[in-house]
PDB file of C-alpha atoms in Angstrom:
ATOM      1  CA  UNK A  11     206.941  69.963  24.112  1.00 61.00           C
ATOM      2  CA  UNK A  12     206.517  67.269  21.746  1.00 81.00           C
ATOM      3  CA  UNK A  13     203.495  65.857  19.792  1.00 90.00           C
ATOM      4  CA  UNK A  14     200.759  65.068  21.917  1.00 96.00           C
ATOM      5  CA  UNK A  15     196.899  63.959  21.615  1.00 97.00           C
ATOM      6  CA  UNK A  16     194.628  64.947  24.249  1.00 97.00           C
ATOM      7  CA  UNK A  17     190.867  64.087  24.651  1.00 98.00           C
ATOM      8  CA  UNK A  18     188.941  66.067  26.926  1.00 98.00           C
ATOM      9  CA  UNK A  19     184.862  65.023  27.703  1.00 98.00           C
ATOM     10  CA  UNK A  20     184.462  63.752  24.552  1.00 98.00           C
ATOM     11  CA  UNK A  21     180.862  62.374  23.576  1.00 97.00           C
ATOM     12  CA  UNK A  22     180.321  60.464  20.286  1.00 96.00           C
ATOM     13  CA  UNK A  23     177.210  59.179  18.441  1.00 96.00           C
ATOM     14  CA  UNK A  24     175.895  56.632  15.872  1.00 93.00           C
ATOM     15  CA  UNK A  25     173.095  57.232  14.080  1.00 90.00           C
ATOM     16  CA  UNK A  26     171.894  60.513  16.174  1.00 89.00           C
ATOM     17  CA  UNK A  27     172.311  57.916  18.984  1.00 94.00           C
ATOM     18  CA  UNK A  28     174.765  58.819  22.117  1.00 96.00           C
ATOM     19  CA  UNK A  29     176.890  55.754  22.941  1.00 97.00           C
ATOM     20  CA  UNK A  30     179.894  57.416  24.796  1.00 97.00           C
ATOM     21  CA  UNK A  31     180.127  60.551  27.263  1.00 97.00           C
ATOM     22  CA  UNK A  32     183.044  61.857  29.502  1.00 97.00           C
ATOM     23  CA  UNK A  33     185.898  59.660  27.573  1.00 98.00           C
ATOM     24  CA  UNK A  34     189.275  61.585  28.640  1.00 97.00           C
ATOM     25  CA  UNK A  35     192.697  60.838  28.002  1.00 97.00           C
ATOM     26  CA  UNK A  36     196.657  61.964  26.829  1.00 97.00           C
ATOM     27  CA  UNK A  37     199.043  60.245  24.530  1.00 97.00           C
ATOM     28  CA  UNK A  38     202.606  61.969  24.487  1.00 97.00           C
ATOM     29  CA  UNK A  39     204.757  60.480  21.598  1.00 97.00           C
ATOM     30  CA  UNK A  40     205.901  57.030  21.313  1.00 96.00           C
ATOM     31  CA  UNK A  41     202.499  56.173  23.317  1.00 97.00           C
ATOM     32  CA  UNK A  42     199.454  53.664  22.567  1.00 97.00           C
ATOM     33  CA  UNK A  43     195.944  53.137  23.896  1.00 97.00           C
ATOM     34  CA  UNK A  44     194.147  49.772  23.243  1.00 97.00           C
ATOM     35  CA  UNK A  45     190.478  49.890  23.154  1.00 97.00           C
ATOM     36  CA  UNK A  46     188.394  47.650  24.707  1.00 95.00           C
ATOM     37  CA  UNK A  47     184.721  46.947  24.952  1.00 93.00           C
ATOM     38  CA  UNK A  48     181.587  44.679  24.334  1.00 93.00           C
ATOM     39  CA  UNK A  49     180.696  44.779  20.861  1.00 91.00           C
ATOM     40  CA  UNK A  50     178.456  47.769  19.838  1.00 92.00           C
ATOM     41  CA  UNK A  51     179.838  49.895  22.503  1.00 95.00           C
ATOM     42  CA  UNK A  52     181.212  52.084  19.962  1.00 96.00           C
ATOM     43  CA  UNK A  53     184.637  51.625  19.504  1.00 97.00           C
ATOM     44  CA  UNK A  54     184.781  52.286  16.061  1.00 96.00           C
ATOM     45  CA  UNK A  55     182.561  55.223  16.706  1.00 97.00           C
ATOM     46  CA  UNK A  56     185.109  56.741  18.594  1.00 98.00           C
ATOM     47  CA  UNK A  57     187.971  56.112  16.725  1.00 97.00           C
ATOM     48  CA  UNK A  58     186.125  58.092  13.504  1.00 96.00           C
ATOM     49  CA  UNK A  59     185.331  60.722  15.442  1.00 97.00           C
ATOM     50  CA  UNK A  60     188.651  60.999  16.963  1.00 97.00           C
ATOM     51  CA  UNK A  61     189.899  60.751  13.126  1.00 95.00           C
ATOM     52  CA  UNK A  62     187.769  63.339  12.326  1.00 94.00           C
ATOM     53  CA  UNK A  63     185.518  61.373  10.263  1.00 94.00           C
ATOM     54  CA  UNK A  64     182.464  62.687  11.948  1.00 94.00           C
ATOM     55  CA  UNK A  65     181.690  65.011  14.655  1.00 95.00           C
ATOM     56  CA  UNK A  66     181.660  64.816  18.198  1.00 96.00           C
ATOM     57  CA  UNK A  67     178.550  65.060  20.162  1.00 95.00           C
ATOM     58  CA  UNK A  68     180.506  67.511  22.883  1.00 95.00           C
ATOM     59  CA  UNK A  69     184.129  67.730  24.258  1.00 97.00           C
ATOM     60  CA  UNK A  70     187.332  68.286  22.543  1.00 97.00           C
ATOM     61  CA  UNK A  71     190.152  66.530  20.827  1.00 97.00           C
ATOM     62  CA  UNK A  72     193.536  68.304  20.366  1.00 96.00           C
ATOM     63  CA  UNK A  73     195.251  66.638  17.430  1.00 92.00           C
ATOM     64  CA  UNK A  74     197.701  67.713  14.671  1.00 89.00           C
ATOM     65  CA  UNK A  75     196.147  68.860  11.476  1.00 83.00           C
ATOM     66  CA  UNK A  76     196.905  66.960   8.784  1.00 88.00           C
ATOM     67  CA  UNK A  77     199.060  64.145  11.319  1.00 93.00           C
ATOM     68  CA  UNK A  78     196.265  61.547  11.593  1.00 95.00           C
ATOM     69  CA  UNK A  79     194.723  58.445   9.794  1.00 94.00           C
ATOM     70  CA  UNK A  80     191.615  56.124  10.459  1.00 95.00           C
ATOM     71  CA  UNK A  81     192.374  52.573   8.941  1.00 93.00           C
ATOM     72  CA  UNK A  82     189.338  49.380   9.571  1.00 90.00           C
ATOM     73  CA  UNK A  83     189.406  46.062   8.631  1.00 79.00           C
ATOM     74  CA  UNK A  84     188.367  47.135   5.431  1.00 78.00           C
ATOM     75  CA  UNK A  85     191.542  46.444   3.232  1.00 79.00           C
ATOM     76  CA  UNK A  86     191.077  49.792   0.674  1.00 84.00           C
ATOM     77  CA  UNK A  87     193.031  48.197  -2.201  1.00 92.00           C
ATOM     78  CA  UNK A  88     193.391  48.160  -6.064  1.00 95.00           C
ATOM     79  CA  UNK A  89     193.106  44.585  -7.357  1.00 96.00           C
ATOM     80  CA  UNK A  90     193.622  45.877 -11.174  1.00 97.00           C
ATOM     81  CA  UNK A  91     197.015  47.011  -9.490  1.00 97.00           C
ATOM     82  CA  UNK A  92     199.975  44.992  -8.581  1.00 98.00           C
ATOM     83  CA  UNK A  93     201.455  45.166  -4.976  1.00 98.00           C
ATOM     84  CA  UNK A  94     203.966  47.904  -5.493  1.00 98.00           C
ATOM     85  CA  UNK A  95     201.622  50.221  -7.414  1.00 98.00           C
ATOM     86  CA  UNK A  96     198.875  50.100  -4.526  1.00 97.00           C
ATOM     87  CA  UNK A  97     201.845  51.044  -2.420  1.00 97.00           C
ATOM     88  CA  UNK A  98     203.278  53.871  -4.840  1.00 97.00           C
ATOM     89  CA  UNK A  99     199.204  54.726  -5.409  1.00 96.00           C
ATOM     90  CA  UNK A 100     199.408  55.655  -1.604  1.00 95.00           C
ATOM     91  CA  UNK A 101     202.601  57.352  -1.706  1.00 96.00           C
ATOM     92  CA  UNK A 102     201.892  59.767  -4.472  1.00 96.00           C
ATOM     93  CA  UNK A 103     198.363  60.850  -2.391  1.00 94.00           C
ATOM     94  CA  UNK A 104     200.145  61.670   0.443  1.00 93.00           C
ATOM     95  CA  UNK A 105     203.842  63.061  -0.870  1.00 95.00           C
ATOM     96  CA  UNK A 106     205.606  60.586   0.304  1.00 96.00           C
ATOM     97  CA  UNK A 107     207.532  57.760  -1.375  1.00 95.00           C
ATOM     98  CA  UNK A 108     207.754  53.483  -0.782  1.00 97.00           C
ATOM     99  CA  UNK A 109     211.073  52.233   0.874  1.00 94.00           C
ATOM    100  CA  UNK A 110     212.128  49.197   0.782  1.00 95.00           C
ATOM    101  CA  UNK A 111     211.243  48.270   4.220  1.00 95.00           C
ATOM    102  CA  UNK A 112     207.784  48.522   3.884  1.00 97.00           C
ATOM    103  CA  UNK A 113     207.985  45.423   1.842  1.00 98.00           C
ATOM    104  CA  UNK A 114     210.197  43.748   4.163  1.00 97.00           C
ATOM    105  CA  UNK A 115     207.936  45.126   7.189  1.00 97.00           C
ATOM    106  CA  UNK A 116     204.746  43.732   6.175  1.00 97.00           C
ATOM    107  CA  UNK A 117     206.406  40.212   4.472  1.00 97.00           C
ATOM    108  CA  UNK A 118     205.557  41.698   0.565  1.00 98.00           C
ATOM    109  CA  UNK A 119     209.012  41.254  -1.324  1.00 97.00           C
ATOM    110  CA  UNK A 120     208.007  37.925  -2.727  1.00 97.00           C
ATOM    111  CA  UNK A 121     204.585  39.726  -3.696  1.00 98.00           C
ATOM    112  CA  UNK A 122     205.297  42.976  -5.086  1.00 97.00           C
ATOM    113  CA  UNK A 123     204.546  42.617  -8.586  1.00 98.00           C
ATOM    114  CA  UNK A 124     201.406  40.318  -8.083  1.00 98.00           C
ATOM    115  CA  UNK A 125     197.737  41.519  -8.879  1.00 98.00           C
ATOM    116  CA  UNK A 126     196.541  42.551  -5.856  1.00 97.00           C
ATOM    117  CA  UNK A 127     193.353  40.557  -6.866  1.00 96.00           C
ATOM    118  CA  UNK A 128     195.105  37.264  -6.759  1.00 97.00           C
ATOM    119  CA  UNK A 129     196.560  37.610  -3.234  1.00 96.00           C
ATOM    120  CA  UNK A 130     194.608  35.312  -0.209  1.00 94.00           C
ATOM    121  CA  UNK A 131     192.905  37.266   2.158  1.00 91.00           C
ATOM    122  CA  UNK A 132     195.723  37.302   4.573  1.00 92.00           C
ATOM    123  CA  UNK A 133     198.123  39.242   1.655  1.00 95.00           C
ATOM    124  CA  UNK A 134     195.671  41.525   1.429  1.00 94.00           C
ATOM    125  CA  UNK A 135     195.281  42.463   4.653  1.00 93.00           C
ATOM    126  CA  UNK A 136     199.062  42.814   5.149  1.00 95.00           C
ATOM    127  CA  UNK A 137     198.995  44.765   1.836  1.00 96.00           C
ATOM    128  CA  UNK A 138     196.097  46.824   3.542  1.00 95.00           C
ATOM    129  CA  UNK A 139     198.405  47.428   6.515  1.00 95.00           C
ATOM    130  CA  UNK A 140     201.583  48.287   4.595  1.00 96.00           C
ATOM    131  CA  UNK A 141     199.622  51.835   3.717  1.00 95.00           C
ATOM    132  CA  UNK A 142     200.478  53.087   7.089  1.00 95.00           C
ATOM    133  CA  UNK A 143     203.875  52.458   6.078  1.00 95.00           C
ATOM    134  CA  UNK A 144     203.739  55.017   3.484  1.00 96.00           C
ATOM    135  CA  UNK A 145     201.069  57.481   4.655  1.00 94.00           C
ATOM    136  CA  UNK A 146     203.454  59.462   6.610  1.00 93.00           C
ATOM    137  CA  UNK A 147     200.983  59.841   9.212  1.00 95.00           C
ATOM    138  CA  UNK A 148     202.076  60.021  13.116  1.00 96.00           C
ATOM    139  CA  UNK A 149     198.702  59.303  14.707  1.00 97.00           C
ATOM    140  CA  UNK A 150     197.297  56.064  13.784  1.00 97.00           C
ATOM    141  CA  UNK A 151     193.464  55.137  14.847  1.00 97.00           C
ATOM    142  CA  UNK A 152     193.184  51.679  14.150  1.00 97.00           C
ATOM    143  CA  UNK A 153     189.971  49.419  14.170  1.00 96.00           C
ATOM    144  CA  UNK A 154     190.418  45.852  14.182  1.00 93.00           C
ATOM    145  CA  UNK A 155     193.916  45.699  12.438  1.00 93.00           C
ATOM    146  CA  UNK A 156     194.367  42.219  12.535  1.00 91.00           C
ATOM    147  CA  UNK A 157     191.241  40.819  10.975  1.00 87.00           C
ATOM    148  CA  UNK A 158     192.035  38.072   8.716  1.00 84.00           C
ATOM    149  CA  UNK A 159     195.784  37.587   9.587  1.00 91.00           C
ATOM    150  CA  UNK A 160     197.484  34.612  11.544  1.00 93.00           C
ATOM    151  CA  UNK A 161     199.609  34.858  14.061  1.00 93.00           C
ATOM    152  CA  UNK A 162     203.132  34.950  12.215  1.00 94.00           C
ATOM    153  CA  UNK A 163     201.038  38.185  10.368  1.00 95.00           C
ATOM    154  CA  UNK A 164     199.928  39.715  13.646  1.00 95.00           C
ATOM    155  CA  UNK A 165     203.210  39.505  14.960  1.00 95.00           C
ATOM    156  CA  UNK A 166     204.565  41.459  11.752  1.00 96.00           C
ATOM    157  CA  UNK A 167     201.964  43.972  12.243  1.00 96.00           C
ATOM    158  CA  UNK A 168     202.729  44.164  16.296  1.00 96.00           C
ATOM    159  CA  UNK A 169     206.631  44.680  15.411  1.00 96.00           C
ATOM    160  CA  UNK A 170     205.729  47.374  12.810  1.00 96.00           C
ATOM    161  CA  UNK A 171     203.919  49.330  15.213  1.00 96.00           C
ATOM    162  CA  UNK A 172     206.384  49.114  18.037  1.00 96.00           C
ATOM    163  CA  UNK A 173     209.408  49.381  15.820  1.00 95.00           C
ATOM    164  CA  UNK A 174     208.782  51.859  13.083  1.00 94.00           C
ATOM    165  CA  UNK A 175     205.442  53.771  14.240  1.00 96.00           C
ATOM    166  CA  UNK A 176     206.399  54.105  18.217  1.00 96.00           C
ATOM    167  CA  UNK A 177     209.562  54.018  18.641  1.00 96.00           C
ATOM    168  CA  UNK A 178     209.512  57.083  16.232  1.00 95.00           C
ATOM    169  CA  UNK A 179     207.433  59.197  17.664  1.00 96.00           C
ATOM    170  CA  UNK A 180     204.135  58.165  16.580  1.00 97.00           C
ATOM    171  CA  UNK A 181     200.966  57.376  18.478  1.00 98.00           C
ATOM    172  CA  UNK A 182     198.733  54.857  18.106  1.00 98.00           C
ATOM    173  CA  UNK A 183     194.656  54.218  19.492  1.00 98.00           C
ATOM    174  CA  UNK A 184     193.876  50.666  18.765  1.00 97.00           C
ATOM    175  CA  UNK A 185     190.777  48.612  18.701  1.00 96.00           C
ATOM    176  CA  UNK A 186     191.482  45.049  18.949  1.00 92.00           C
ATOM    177  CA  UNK A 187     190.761  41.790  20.555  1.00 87.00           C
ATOM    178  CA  UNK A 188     194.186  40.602  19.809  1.00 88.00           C
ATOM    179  CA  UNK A 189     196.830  40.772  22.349  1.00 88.00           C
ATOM    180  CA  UNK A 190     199.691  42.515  20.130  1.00 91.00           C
ATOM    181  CA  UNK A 191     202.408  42.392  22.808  1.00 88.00           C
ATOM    182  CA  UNK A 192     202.346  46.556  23.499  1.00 88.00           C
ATOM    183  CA  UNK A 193     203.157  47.531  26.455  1.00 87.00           C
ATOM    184  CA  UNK A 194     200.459  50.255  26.655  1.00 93.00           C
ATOM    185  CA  UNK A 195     197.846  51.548  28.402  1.00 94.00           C
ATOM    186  CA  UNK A 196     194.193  49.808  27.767  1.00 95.00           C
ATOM    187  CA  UNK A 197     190.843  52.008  28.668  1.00 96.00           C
ATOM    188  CA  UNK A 198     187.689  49.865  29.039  1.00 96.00           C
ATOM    189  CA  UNK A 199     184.937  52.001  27.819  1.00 97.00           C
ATOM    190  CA  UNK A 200     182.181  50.493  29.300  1.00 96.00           C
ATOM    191  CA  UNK A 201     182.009  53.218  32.100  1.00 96.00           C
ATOM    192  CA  UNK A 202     181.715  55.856  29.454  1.00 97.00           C
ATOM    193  CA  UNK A 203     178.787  54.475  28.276  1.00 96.00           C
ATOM    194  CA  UNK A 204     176.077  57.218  27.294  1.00 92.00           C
ATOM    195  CA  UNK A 205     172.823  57.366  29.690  1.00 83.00           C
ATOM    196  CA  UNK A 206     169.933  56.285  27.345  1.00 65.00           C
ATOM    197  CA  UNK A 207     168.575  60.474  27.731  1.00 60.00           C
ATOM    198  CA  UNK A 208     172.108  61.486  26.346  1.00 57.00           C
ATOM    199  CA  UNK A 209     171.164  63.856  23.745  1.00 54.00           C
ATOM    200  CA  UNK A 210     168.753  61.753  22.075  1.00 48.00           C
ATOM    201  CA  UNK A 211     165.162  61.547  21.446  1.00 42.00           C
ATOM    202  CA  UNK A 212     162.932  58.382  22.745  1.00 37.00           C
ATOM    203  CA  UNK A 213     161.551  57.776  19.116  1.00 40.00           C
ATOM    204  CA  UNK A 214     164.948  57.644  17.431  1.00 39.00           C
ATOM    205  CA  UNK A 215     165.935  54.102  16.216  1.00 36.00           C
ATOM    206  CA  UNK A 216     168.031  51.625  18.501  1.00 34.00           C
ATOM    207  CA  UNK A 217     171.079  51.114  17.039  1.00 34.00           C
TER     208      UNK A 217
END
């Protein structure tokens, strides 16, 4: 059997308060989920959790050690750096090393030995991105990956996950407003919605 992840009653909080209960599913490789959601639903909630970034309030989540990564819209860059040594900077945390179609992937060849503090906000972003080319991570949690990029970006983005992330085993959950073209699987998570006496006290703040 091949790489799988598998989420059984999970329940995740912000703050000490519930927001989801009962969220179940199964990704098998070469597989994707897209989120969706109201705002403050807890999307991004989840997706930490199921990263591992904080615990879950019950349930399970059967996941690789070591196979995962979270990435937001939060681009996580060097600007003192140039292009190519974010990308190598990234490559020497995680073992791994920066082909050549990473650069190619993410539209970067004409950029790689810029500042990364003089790039627009749409460079950066794809710079951002172009980590997950190098992490060497199969199970991507993604929040909002397409912030700040226009559609000839988001299409790059869309291609990279389809052509070099699924299509080679990899799995993907994805948060996003954007219509990226996947043909996968989306889970509304509006009936997973915590009851208001999930786990939490009256007197706790409202989040």
């Amino acid at each position: 059997m091949g790489m799988e992840l598998v989420v059984t009653d999970l329940g995740c909080a912000r703050g000490g308060v519930p927001l989801l209960q009962g969220v179940n599913f199964r990704l098998h490789e070469g597989e994707a989920l897209v989120l969706r959601g109201a705002n403050g639903i807890g999307k991004t909630t989840l997706l930490r959790t199921l990263a591992g970034l904080q615990p879950p309030l019950g349930g399970t989540i059967d996941c690789p050690e070591d196979q995962s990564a979270y990435a937001s819209h939060a681009d996580g860059i060097k600007a003192q750096l140039t292009v190519r040594e974010n990308l190598d900077f990234w490559a020497s945390v995680h073992g791994t090393e920066v082909h050549e179609g990473v650069f190619q992937a993410f539209d970067l060849v004409e950029l790689r030995d810029r500042f990364a503090g003089t790039l627009s906000a749409g460079q950066k972003r794809r710079l951002g991105l172009a980590r997950l080319g190098v992490i060497g991570r199969k199970i991507l949690f993604l929040d909002e990956p397409t912030v700040s990029l226009d559609r000839f970006s988001v299409k790059l983005f869309a291609d990279f996950l389809k052509e070099q992330h699924l299509a080679k085993g990899g799995i993907a959950v994805i948060a996003t407003h954007i219509d990226l073209g996947l043909e996968a699987p989306e889970i509304d998570l509006e009936p997973f919605r915590a009851a208001y006496d999930a786990g939490g006290s009256s007197d706790e703040a409202f989040l």
